[in-house]
Amino acid sequence: MKRSVAALVALFWAGDAHAQETTQGTVRALYEGCQDVSDGEFICSFYILGYVEGWAAFRDLMNATYGTDLTIEGNACAPSTVTPAQQWRVFMRWAEANPQNEHLPAGAGLMLAFSEAWPCDLPAAD
């Protein structure tokens, strides 16, 4: 069962192979797309909202199916009052501060940005 969970998580993070060969689907592409669009905040906020909702649905499905708690170190624990526009600003600032990560899949970049902005307070491992 643990292998199945690990495989699904790896598949989720791997993204599209074509997207990794080009800039499509990367942190760089999302950042540039959010800059180039006059309504970047509005459009990108919805992209980010879709990513966050998709991750939450995946996490809930895995937790319900396998009884696995996917609230792991590195996850983001943003307050419920955070808006998509705030998430967009966090991502944009993170992408500017971390150009070495521009090749990562956009979803991974979002998770890294959010986990830095809103880290989870997890109990220490024994």
PDB file of C-alpha atoms in Angstrom:
ATOM      1  CA  MET A   1       0.000   0.000   0.000  1.00  0.00           C
ATOM      2  CA  LYS A   2       2.839   2.406   0.830  1.00  0.00           C
ATOM      3  CA  ARG A   3       4.327   1.784  -2.618  1.00  0.00           C
ATOM      4  CA  SER A   4       1.001   2.635  -4.238  1.00  0.00           C
ATOM      5  CA  VAL A   5       0.787   5.896  -2.322  1.00  0.00           C
ATOM      6  CA  ALA A   6       4.394   6.751  -3.140  1.00  0.00           C
ATOM      7  CA  ALA A   7       3.851   5.945  -6.819  1.00  0.00           C
ATOM      8  CA  LEU A   8       0.748   8.096  -7.018  1.00  0.00           C
ATOM      9  CA  VAL A   9       2.468  11.010  -5.287  1.00  0.00           C
ATOM     10  CA  ALA A  10       5.467  10.666  -7.635  1.00  0.00           C
ATOM     11  CA  LEU A  11       3.164  10.559 -10.646  1.00  0.00           C
ATOM     12  CA  PHE A  12       1.309  13.637  -9.383  1.00  0.00           C
ATOM     13  CA  TRP A  13       4.560  15.596  -9.025  1.00  0.00           C
ATOM     14  CA  ALA A  14       6.214  14.344 -12.194  1.00  0.00           C
ATOM     15  CA  GLY A  15       3.985  16.340 -14.497  1.00  0.00           C
ATOM     16  CA  ASP A  16       3.968  16.054 -18.242  1.00  0.00           C
ATOM     17  CA  ALA A  17       7.277  14.882 -19.779  1.00  0.00           C
ATOM     18  CA  HIS A  18       6.875  17.295 -22.667  1.00  0.00           C
ATOM     19  CA  ALA A  19       6.371  20.167 -20.252  1.00  0.00           C
ATOM     20  CA  GLN A  20       9.659  19.331 -18.573  1.00  0.00           C
ATOM     21  CA  GLU A  21      11.524  19.417 -21.913  1.00  0.00           C
ATOM     22  CA  THR A  22      10.259  22.907 -22.662  1.00  0.00           C
ATOM     23  CA  THR A  23       9.264  25.766 -20.425  1.00  0.00           C
ATOM     24  CA  GLN A  24       5.572  24.879 -20.744  1.00  0.00           C
ATOM     25  CA  GLY A  25       4.164  23.964 -17.341  1.00  0.00           C
ATOM     26  CA  THR A  26       7.199  25.214 -15.426  1.00  0.00           C
ATOM     27  CA  VAL A  27       7.693  27.837 -12.740  1.00  0.00           C
ATOM     28  CA  ARG A  28       9.194  30.068 -15.420  1.00  0.00           C
ATOM     29  CA  ALA A  29       6.198  29.702 -17.731  1.00  0.00           C
ATOM     30  CA  LEU A  30       3.716  30.435 -14.956  1.00  0.00           C
ATOM     31  CA  TYR A  31       5.736  33.422 -13.750  1.00  0.00           C
ATOM     32  CA  GLU A  32       6.102  34.861 -17.248  1.00  0.00           C
ATOM     33  CA  GLY A  33       2.467  34.196 -18.059  1.00  0.00           C
ATOM     34  CA  CYS A  34       1.388  35.970 -14.925  1.00  0.00           C
ATOM     35  CA  GLN A  35       3.588  38.944 -15.819  1.00  0.00           C
ATOM     36  CA  ASP A  36       2.599  39.214 -19.479  1.00  0.00           C
ATOM     37  CA  VAL A  37      -1.145  39.241 -18.976  1.00  0.00           C
ATOM     38  CA  SER A  38      -2.658  42.611 -18.153  1.00  0.00           C
ATOM     39  CA  ASP A  39      -5.038  40.804 -15.819  1.00  0.00           C
ATOM     40  CA  GLY A  40      -2.261  38.505 -14.582  1.00  0.00           C
ATOM     41  CA  GLU A  41      -3.391  38.608 -10.983  1.00  0.00           C
ATOM     42  CA  PHE A  42      -6.952  37.667 -11.911  1.00  0.00           C
ATOM     43  CA  ILE A  43      -6.085  34.885 -14.369  1.00  0.00           C
ATOM     44  CA  CYS A  44      -3.199  33.463 -12.356  1.00  0.00           C
ATOM     45  CA  SER A  45      -5.234  33.564  -9.170  1.00  0.00           C
ATOM     46  CA  PHE A  46      -7.685  31.150 -10.770  1.00  0.00           C
ATOM     47  CA  TYR A  47      -4.885  28.877 -11.994  1.00  0.00           C
ATOM     48  CA  ILE A  48      -3.446  28.806  -8.497  1.00  0.00           C
ATOM     49  CA  LEU A  49      -6.865  28.206  -6.977  1.00  0.00           C
ATOM     50  CA  GLY A  50      -7.310  25.235  -9.322  1.00  0.00           C
ATOM     51  CA  TYR A  51      -3.943  23.823  -8.298  1.00  0.00           C
ATOM     52  CA  VAL A  52      -4.684  24.237  -4.588  1.00  0.00           C
ATOM     53  CA  GLU A  53      -8.140  22.693  -4.914  1.00  0.00           C
ATOM     54  CA  GLY A  54      -6.725  19.824  -6.995  1.00  0.00           C
ATOM     55  CA  TRP A  55      -4.026  19.089  -4.410  1.00  0.00           C
ATOM     56  CA  ALA A  56      -6.591  19.217  -1.594  1.00  0.00           C
ATOM     57  CA  ALA A  57      -8.889  16.807  -3.448  1.00  0.00           C
ATOM     58  CA  PHE A  58      -5.981  14.437  -4.160  1.00  0.00           C
ATOM     59  CA  ARG A  59      -4.845  14.585  -0.522  1.00  0.00           C
ATOM     60  CA  ASP A  60      -8.372  13.941   0.755  1.00  0.00           C
ATOM     61  CA  LEU A  61      -8.841  11.022  -1.659  1.00  0.00           C
ATOM     62  CA  MET A  62      -5.563   9.421  -0.598  1.00  0.00           C
ATOM     63  CA  ASN A  63      -6.340   9.959   3.064  1.00  0.00           C
ATOM     64  CA  ALA A  64      -9.821   8.446   2.704  1.00  0.00           C
ATOM     65  CA  THR A  65      -8.697   5.542   0.517  1.00  0.00           C
ATOM     66  CA  TYR A  66      -5.493   4.566   2.278  1.00  0.00           C
ATOM     67  CA  GLY A  67      -5.812   6.241   5.664  1.00  0.00           C
ATOM     68  CA  THR A  68      -2.608   8.068   4.811  1.00  0.00           C
ATOM     69  CA  ASP A  69      -1.972  11.517   6.228  1.00  0.00           C
ATOM     70  CA  LEU A  70      -0.429  13.495   3.381  1.00  0.00           C
ATOM     71  CA  THR A  71       0.057  16.534   5.586  1.00  0.00           C
ATOM     72  CA  ILE A  72       3.818  16.121   5.459  1.00  0.00           C
ATOM     73  CA  GLU A  73       6.741  18.404   6.011  1.00  0.00           C
ATOM     74  CA  GLY A  74       6.931  20.783   3.092  1.00  0.00           C
ATOM     75  CA  ASN A  75       3.184  21.119   2.755  1.00  0.00           C
ATOM     76  CA  ALA A  76       1.654  24.536   3.091  1.00  0.00           C
ATOM     77  CA  CYS A  77      -0.774  25.306   5.880  1.00  0.00           C
ATOM     78  CA  ALA A  78      -2.234  28.613   4.766  1.00  0.00           C
ATOM     79  CA  PRO A  79      -4.961  30.147   6.905  1.00  0.00           C
ATOM     80  CA  SER A  80      -8.471  29.756   5.527  1.00  0.00           C
ATOM     81  CA  THR A  81      -8.618  33.527   5.045  1.00  0.00           C
ATOM     82  CA  VAL A  82      -5.867  33.565   2.393  1.00  0.00           C
ATOM     83  CA  THR A  83      -7.219  34.654  -0.982  1.00  0.00           C
ATOM     84  CA  PRO A  84      -6.117  33.470  -4.433  1.00  0.00           C
ATOM     85  CA  ALA A  85      -4.740  36.971  -5.054  1.00  0.00           C
ATOM     86  CA  GLN A  86      -2.533  36.663  -1.964  1.00  0.00           C
ATOM     87  CA  GLN A  87      -1.363  33.251  -3.150  1.00  0.00           C
ATOM     88  CA  TRP A  88      -0.517  34.790  -6.536  1.00  0.00           C
ATOM     89  CA  ARG A  89       1.588  37.512  -4.888  1.00  0.00           C
ATOM     90  CA  VAL A  90       3.406  34.924  -2.729  1.00  0.00           C
ATOM     91  CA  PHE A  91       4.219  32.840  -5.813  1.00  0.00           C
ATOM     92  CA  MET A  92       5.415  35.830  -7.841  1.00  0.00           C
ATOM     93  CA  ARG A  93       7.726  37.022  -5.039  1.00  0.00           C
ATOM     94  CA  TRP A  94       9.025  33.465  -4.517  1.00  0.00           C
ATOM     95  CA  ALA A  95       9.695  32.966  -8.248  1.00  0.00           C
ATOM     96  CA  GLU A  96      11.616  36.260  -8.400  1.00  0.00           C
ATOM     97  CA  ALA A  97      13.699  35.282  -5.348  1.00  0.00           C
ATOM     98  CA  ASN A  98      14.373  31.725  -6.598  1.00  0.00           C
ATOM     99  CA  PRO A  99      15.297  31.857 -10.300  1.00  0.00           C
ATOM    100  CA  GLN A 100      17.294  28.634  -9.889  1.00  0.00           C
ATOM    101  CA  ASN A 101      13.940  26.809  -9.620  1.00  0.00           C
ATOM    102  CA  GLU A 102      12.477  28.082 -12.892  1.00  0.00           C
ATOM    103  CA  HIS A 103      12.745  24.610 -14.476  1.00  0.00           C
ATOM    104  CA  LEU A 104      10.514  22.945 -11.851  1.00  0.00           C
ATOM    105  CA  PRO A 105       6.912  22.039 -12.655  1.00  0.00           C
ATOM    106  CA  ALA A 106       4.634  24.950 -11.814  1.00  0.00           C
ATOM    107  CA  GLY A 107       2.761  22.914  -9.191  1.00  0.00           C
ATOM    108  CA  ALA A 108       5.998  22.090  -7.372  1.00  0.00           C
ATOM    109  CA  GLY A 109       6.955  25.768  -7.403  1.00  0.00           C
ATOM    110  CA  LEU A 110       3.601  26.734  -5.980  1.00  0.00           C
ATOM    111  CA  MET A 111       3.971  24.192  -3.180  1.00  0.00           C
ATOM    112  CA  LEU A 112       7.488  25.415  -2.378  1.00  0.00           C
ATOM    113  CA  ALA A 113       6.377  29.038  -2.360  1.00  0.00           C
ATOM    114  CA  PHE A 114       3.385  28.321  -0.162  1.00  0.00           C
ATOM    115  CA  SER A 115       5.310  26.076   2.232  1.00  0.00           C
ATOM    116  CA  GLU A 116       7.804  28.903   2.797  1.00  0.00           C
ATOM    117  CA  ALA A 117       5.056  31.473   3.301  1.00  0.00           C
ATOM    118  CA  TRP A 118       2.767  29.287   5.417  1.00  0.00           C
ATOM    119  CA  PRO A 119       4.749  26.371   6.875  1.00  0.00           C
ATOM    120  CA  CYS A 120       2.921  23.636   8.742  1.00  0.00           C
ATOM    121  CA  ASP A 121       3.647  23.276  12.441  1.00  0.00           C
ATOM    122  CA  LEU A 122       4.248  19.543  12.594  1.00  0.00           C
ATOM    123  CA  PRO A 123       5.227  17.634  15.723  1.00  0.00           C
ATOM    124  CA  ALA A 124       8.884  16.669  15.890  1.00  0.00           C
ATOM    125  CA  ALA A 125       9.735  13.132  14.774  1.00  0.00           C
ATOM    126  CA  ASP A 126      10.695  10.708  17.529  1.00  0.00           C
TER     127      ASP A 126
END
